[in-house]
XYZ file of C-alpha atoms in Angstrom:
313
model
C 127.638 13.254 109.216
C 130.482 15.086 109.197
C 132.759 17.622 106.087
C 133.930 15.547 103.348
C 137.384 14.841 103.751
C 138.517 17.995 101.227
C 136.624 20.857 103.161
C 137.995 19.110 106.402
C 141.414 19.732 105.419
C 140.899 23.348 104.320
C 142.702 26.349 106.223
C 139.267 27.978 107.234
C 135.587 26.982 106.937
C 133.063 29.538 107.554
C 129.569 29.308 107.336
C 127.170 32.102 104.936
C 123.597 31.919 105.237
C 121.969 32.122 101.979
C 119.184 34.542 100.431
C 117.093 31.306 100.922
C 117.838 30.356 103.930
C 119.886 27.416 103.420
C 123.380 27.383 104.588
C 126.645 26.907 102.082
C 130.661 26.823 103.187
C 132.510 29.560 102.884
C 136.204 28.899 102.636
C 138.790 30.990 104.022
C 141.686 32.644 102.180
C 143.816 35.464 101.871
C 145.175 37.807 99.497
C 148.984 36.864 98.434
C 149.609 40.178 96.920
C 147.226 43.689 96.761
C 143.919 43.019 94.924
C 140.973 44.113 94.199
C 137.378 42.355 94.363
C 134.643 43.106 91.858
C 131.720 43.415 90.628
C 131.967 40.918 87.983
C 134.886 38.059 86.970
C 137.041 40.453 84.722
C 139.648 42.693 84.937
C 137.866 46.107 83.672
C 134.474 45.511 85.840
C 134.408 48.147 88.516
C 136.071 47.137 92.085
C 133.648 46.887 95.397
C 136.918 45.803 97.779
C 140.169 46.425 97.619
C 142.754 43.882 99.360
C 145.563 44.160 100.700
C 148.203 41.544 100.858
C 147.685 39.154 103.807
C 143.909 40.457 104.173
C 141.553 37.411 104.684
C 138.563 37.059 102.366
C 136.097 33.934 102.580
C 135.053 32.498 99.211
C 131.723 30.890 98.334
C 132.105 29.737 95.407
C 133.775 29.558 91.496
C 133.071 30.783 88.144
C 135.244 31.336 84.767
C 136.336 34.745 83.807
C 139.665 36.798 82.352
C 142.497 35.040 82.308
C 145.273 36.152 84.564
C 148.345 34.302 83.944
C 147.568 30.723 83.699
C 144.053 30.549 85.067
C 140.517 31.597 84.610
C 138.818 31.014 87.449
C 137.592 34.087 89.940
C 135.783 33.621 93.367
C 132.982 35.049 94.582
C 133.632 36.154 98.440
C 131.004 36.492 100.953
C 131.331 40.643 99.850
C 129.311 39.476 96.920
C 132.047 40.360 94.683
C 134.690 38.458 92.314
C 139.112 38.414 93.193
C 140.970 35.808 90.318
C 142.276 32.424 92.166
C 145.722 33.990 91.012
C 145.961 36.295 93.877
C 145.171 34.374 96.614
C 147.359 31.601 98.592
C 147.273 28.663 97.079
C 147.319 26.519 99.531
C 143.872 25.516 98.067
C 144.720 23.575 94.976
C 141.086 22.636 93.307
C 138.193 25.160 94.754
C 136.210 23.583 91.900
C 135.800 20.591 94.017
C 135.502 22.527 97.091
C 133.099 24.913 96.196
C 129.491 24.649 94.058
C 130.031 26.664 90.830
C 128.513 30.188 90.500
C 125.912 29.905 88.199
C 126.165 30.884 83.839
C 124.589 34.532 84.702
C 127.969 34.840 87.216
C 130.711 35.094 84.008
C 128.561 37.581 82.534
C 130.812 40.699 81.657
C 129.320 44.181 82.416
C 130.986 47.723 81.870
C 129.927 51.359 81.231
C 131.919 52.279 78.198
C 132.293 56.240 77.055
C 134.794 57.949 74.381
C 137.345 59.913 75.091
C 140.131 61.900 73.141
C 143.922 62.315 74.624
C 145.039 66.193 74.472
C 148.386 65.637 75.623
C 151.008 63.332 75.873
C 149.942 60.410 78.682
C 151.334 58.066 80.715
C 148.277 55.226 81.118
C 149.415 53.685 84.437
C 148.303 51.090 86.453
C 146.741 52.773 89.387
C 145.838 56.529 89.301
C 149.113 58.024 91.106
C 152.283 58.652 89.506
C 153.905 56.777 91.792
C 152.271 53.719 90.022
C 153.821 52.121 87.228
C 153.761 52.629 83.483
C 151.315 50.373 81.571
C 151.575 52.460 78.296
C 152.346 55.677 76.668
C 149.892 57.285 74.514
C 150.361 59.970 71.861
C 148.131 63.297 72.215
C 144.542 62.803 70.160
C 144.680 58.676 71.079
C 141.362 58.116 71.331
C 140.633 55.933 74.200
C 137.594 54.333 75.646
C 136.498 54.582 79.276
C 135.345 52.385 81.752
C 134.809 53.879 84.972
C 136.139 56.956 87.244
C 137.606 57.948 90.412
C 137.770 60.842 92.703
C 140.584 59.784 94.592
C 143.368 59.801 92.147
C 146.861 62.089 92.643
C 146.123 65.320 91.873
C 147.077 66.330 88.419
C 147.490 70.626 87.934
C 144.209 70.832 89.716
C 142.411 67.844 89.168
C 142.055 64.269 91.545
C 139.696 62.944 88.699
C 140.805 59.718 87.047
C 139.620 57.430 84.075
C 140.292 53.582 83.901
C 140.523 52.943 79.881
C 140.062 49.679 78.034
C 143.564 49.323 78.162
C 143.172 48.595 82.038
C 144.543 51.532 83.309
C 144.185 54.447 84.321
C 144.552 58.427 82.744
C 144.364 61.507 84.426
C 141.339 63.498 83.123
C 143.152 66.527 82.870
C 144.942 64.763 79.782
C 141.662 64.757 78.137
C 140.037 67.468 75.377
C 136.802 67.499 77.821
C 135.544 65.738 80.945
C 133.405 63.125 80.533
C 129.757 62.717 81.591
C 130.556 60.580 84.666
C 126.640 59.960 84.922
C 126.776 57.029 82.336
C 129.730 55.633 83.700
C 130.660 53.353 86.890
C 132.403 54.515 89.614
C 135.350 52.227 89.699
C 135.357 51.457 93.441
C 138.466 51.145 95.848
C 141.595 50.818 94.097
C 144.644 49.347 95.869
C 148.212 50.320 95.287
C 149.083 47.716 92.383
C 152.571 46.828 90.360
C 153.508 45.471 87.060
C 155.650 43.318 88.442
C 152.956 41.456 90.333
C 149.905 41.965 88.159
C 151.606 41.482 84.922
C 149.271 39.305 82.525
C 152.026 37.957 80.496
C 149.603 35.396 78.700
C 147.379 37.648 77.229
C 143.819 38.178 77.154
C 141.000 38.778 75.535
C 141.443 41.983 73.756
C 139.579 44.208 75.935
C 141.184 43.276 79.141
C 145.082 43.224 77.745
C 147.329 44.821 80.190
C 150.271 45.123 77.679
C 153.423 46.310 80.140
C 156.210 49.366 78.876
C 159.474 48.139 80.087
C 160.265 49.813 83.551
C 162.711 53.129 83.981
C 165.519 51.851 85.913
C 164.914 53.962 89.096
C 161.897 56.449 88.795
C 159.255 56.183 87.027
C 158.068 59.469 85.240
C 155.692 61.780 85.632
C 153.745 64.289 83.542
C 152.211 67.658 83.139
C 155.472 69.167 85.817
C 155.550 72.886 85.941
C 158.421 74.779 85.585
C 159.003 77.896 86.304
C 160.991 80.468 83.738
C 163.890 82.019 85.044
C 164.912 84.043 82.285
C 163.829 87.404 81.234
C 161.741 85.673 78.624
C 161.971 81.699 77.112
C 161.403 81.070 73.455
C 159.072 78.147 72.891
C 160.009 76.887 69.042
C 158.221 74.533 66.390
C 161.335 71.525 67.491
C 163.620 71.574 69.606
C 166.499 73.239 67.835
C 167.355 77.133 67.823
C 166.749 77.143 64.053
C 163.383 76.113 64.743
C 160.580 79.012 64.454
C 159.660 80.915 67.857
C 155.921 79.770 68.485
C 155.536 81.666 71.980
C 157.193 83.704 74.447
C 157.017 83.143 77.863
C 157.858 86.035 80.758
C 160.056 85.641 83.265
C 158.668 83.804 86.494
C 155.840 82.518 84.229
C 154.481 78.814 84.865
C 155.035 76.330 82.261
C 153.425 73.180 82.340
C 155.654 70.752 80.374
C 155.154 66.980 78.620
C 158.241 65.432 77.905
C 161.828 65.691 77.062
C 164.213 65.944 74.366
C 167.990 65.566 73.936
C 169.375 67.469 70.437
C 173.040 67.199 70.665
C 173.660 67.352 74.581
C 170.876 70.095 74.897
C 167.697 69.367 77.132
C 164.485 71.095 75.632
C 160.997 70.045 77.137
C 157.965 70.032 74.844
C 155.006 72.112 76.842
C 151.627 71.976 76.506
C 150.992 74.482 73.871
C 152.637 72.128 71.713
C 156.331 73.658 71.223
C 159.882 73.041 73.208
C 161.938 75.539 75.442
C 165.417 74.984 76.420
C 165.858 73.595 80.273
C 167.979 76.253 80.988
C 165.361 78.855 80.410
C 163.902 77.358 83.481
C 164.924 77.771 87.357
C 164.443 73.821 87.503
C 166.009 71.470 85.953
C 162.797 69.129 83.962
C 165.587 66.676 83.263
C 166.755 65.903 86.326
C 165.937 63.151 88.871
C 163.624 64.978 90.874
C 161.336 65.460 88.269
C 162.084 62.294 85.651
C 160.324 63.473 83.002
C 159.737 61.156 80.083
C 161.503 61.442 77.044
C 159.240 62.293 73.631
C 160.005 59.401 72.110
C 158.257 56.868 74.608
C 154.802 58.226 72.654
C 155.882 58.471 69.657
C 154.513 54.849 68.943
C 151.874 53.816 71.296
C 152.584 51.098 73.857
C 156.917 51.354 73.909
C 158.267 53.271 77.080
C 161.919 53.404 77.918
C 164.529 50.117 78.213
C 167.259 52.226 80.409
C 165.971 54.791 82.118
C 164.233 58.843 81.626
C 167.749 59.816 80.955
């Protein structure tokens, strides 16, 4: 007796040999845009696969988890792990029917949760490089709650370590007051080069797996914790940025400053550093404000979640 008519009409049919024994179809798919595959049906569980767009996956069957755009339904490949419906081809239009449903134990939700305090200024973005885009911006002593960790994130000063939050993305740890005790959290896996534009929940969530997007800079997006380097024969670093302000520091010529964000006070660039207090730009032999560098303005954490509508500059 041969498929029903459905599975004969399918793109790919591959067969997967059960724990049991027995024999279920495995249909074949591929990822419309980067993904990632994981251990469990929501957006914070920890990845085992990454996929890239075009990669083929074979699916064995459905369950219900976060909602990414307009649907809640994940699939469980033949990796053993979960990728939403809504980033793979849809030529497939009801896998329910296709495919035997997962089992109640399958939407389960399982995470590794520690807590963790923001020292400075960060830029929570959606993979851990700052070539990735901006999810949020979040003030200095945020706290935030982690999920998992990675190695293999850009290096930040001196640091590749990275920390996906609850917010579902990801901070460098160097941002942190401490490092956290990576033994009682989950490695979060392979993590594919992802954008906002494509992985945008604009429906919502439930509260713990919100993505909530910062409007985009119009060319570059920013990075933080640059070093500049001083190029006077000393800089004063004041309380604001204004020369009235009282002198909190004094750095030496040629000294290394590691600096936050930006601000503008009447056609004057000053950048706030990490000890907490602003320097004129022209103190320094680079120029933070520039497009090389496109340092965020203050303002973007000032409340948590805005970012910039036109731009770092």
């Amino acid at each position: 007796m041969g498929l029903p008519l459905l599975l004969r009409v399918l793109p790919l049919i591959a067969l997967r040999s059960s724990a049991s024994g027995d024999t279920t179809a495995a249909i074949g798919t591929f990822a419309d845009v980067n993904t990632e595959c994981k251990t469990c049906p929501h957006s914070l569980c920890p990845n085992i696969l990454a996929y890239e767009q075009g990669e083929s996956a074979n699916v064995t069957c459905w369950t219900r988890g976060t909602r990414i755009i307009d649907t809640t339904l994940w699939l469980r490949s033949t990796s053993d792990c979960y990728v939403t419906e809504y980033d793979l081809n849809d030529n497939i239009t009801d896998y329910t029917s296709a495919l035997p449903y997962c089992g109640p134990d399958s939407e389960d939700e399982v995470l590794t949760l520690e807590d963790a305090t923001l020292k400075y200024k960060t830029e929570c973005r959606i993979c851990p490089s700052i070539s990735c885009d901006t999810v949020t911006f979040l003030k200095e002593e945020t706290d935030v709650e982690l999920t998992c960790w990675t190695p293999d994130g850009q290096v930040i000063i001196d640091d590749p370590y990275w920390m996906r939050t609850t917010n579902n993305c990801y901070v460098a740890q160097k941002n942190l007051y401490s490092k956290p005790d990576i033994t009682n959290l989950d490695p979060c896996g392979p993590i594919p080069y992802l954008e906002i534009e494509k992985h945008f929940n604009e429906n919502g969530t439930s509260d713990i797996d919100k993505r909530d997007a910062a409007p985009e800079p119009e060319v570059f997006a920013p990075s933080y914790l640059i070093n500049a380097t001083v190029g006077e024969d000393y800089a004063l670093c004041r309380s604001c940025a204004k020369e009235t302000c009282r002198v909190k520091r004094r750095y030496m010529f040629d000294q290394e400053v590691w600096l936050q964000c930006l601000v503008n006070t009447n056609g004057t660039w000053w950048s706030e550093t990490t000890d907490f207090c602003y320097v004129k730009n022209s103190d320094f032999w680079q120029s933070p404000e520039g497009d090389y560098y496109r340092n965020p303005l203050c303002e973007y954490f000032e409340e948590p979640g805005t970012g910039p509508g036109d731009g770092d500059d």
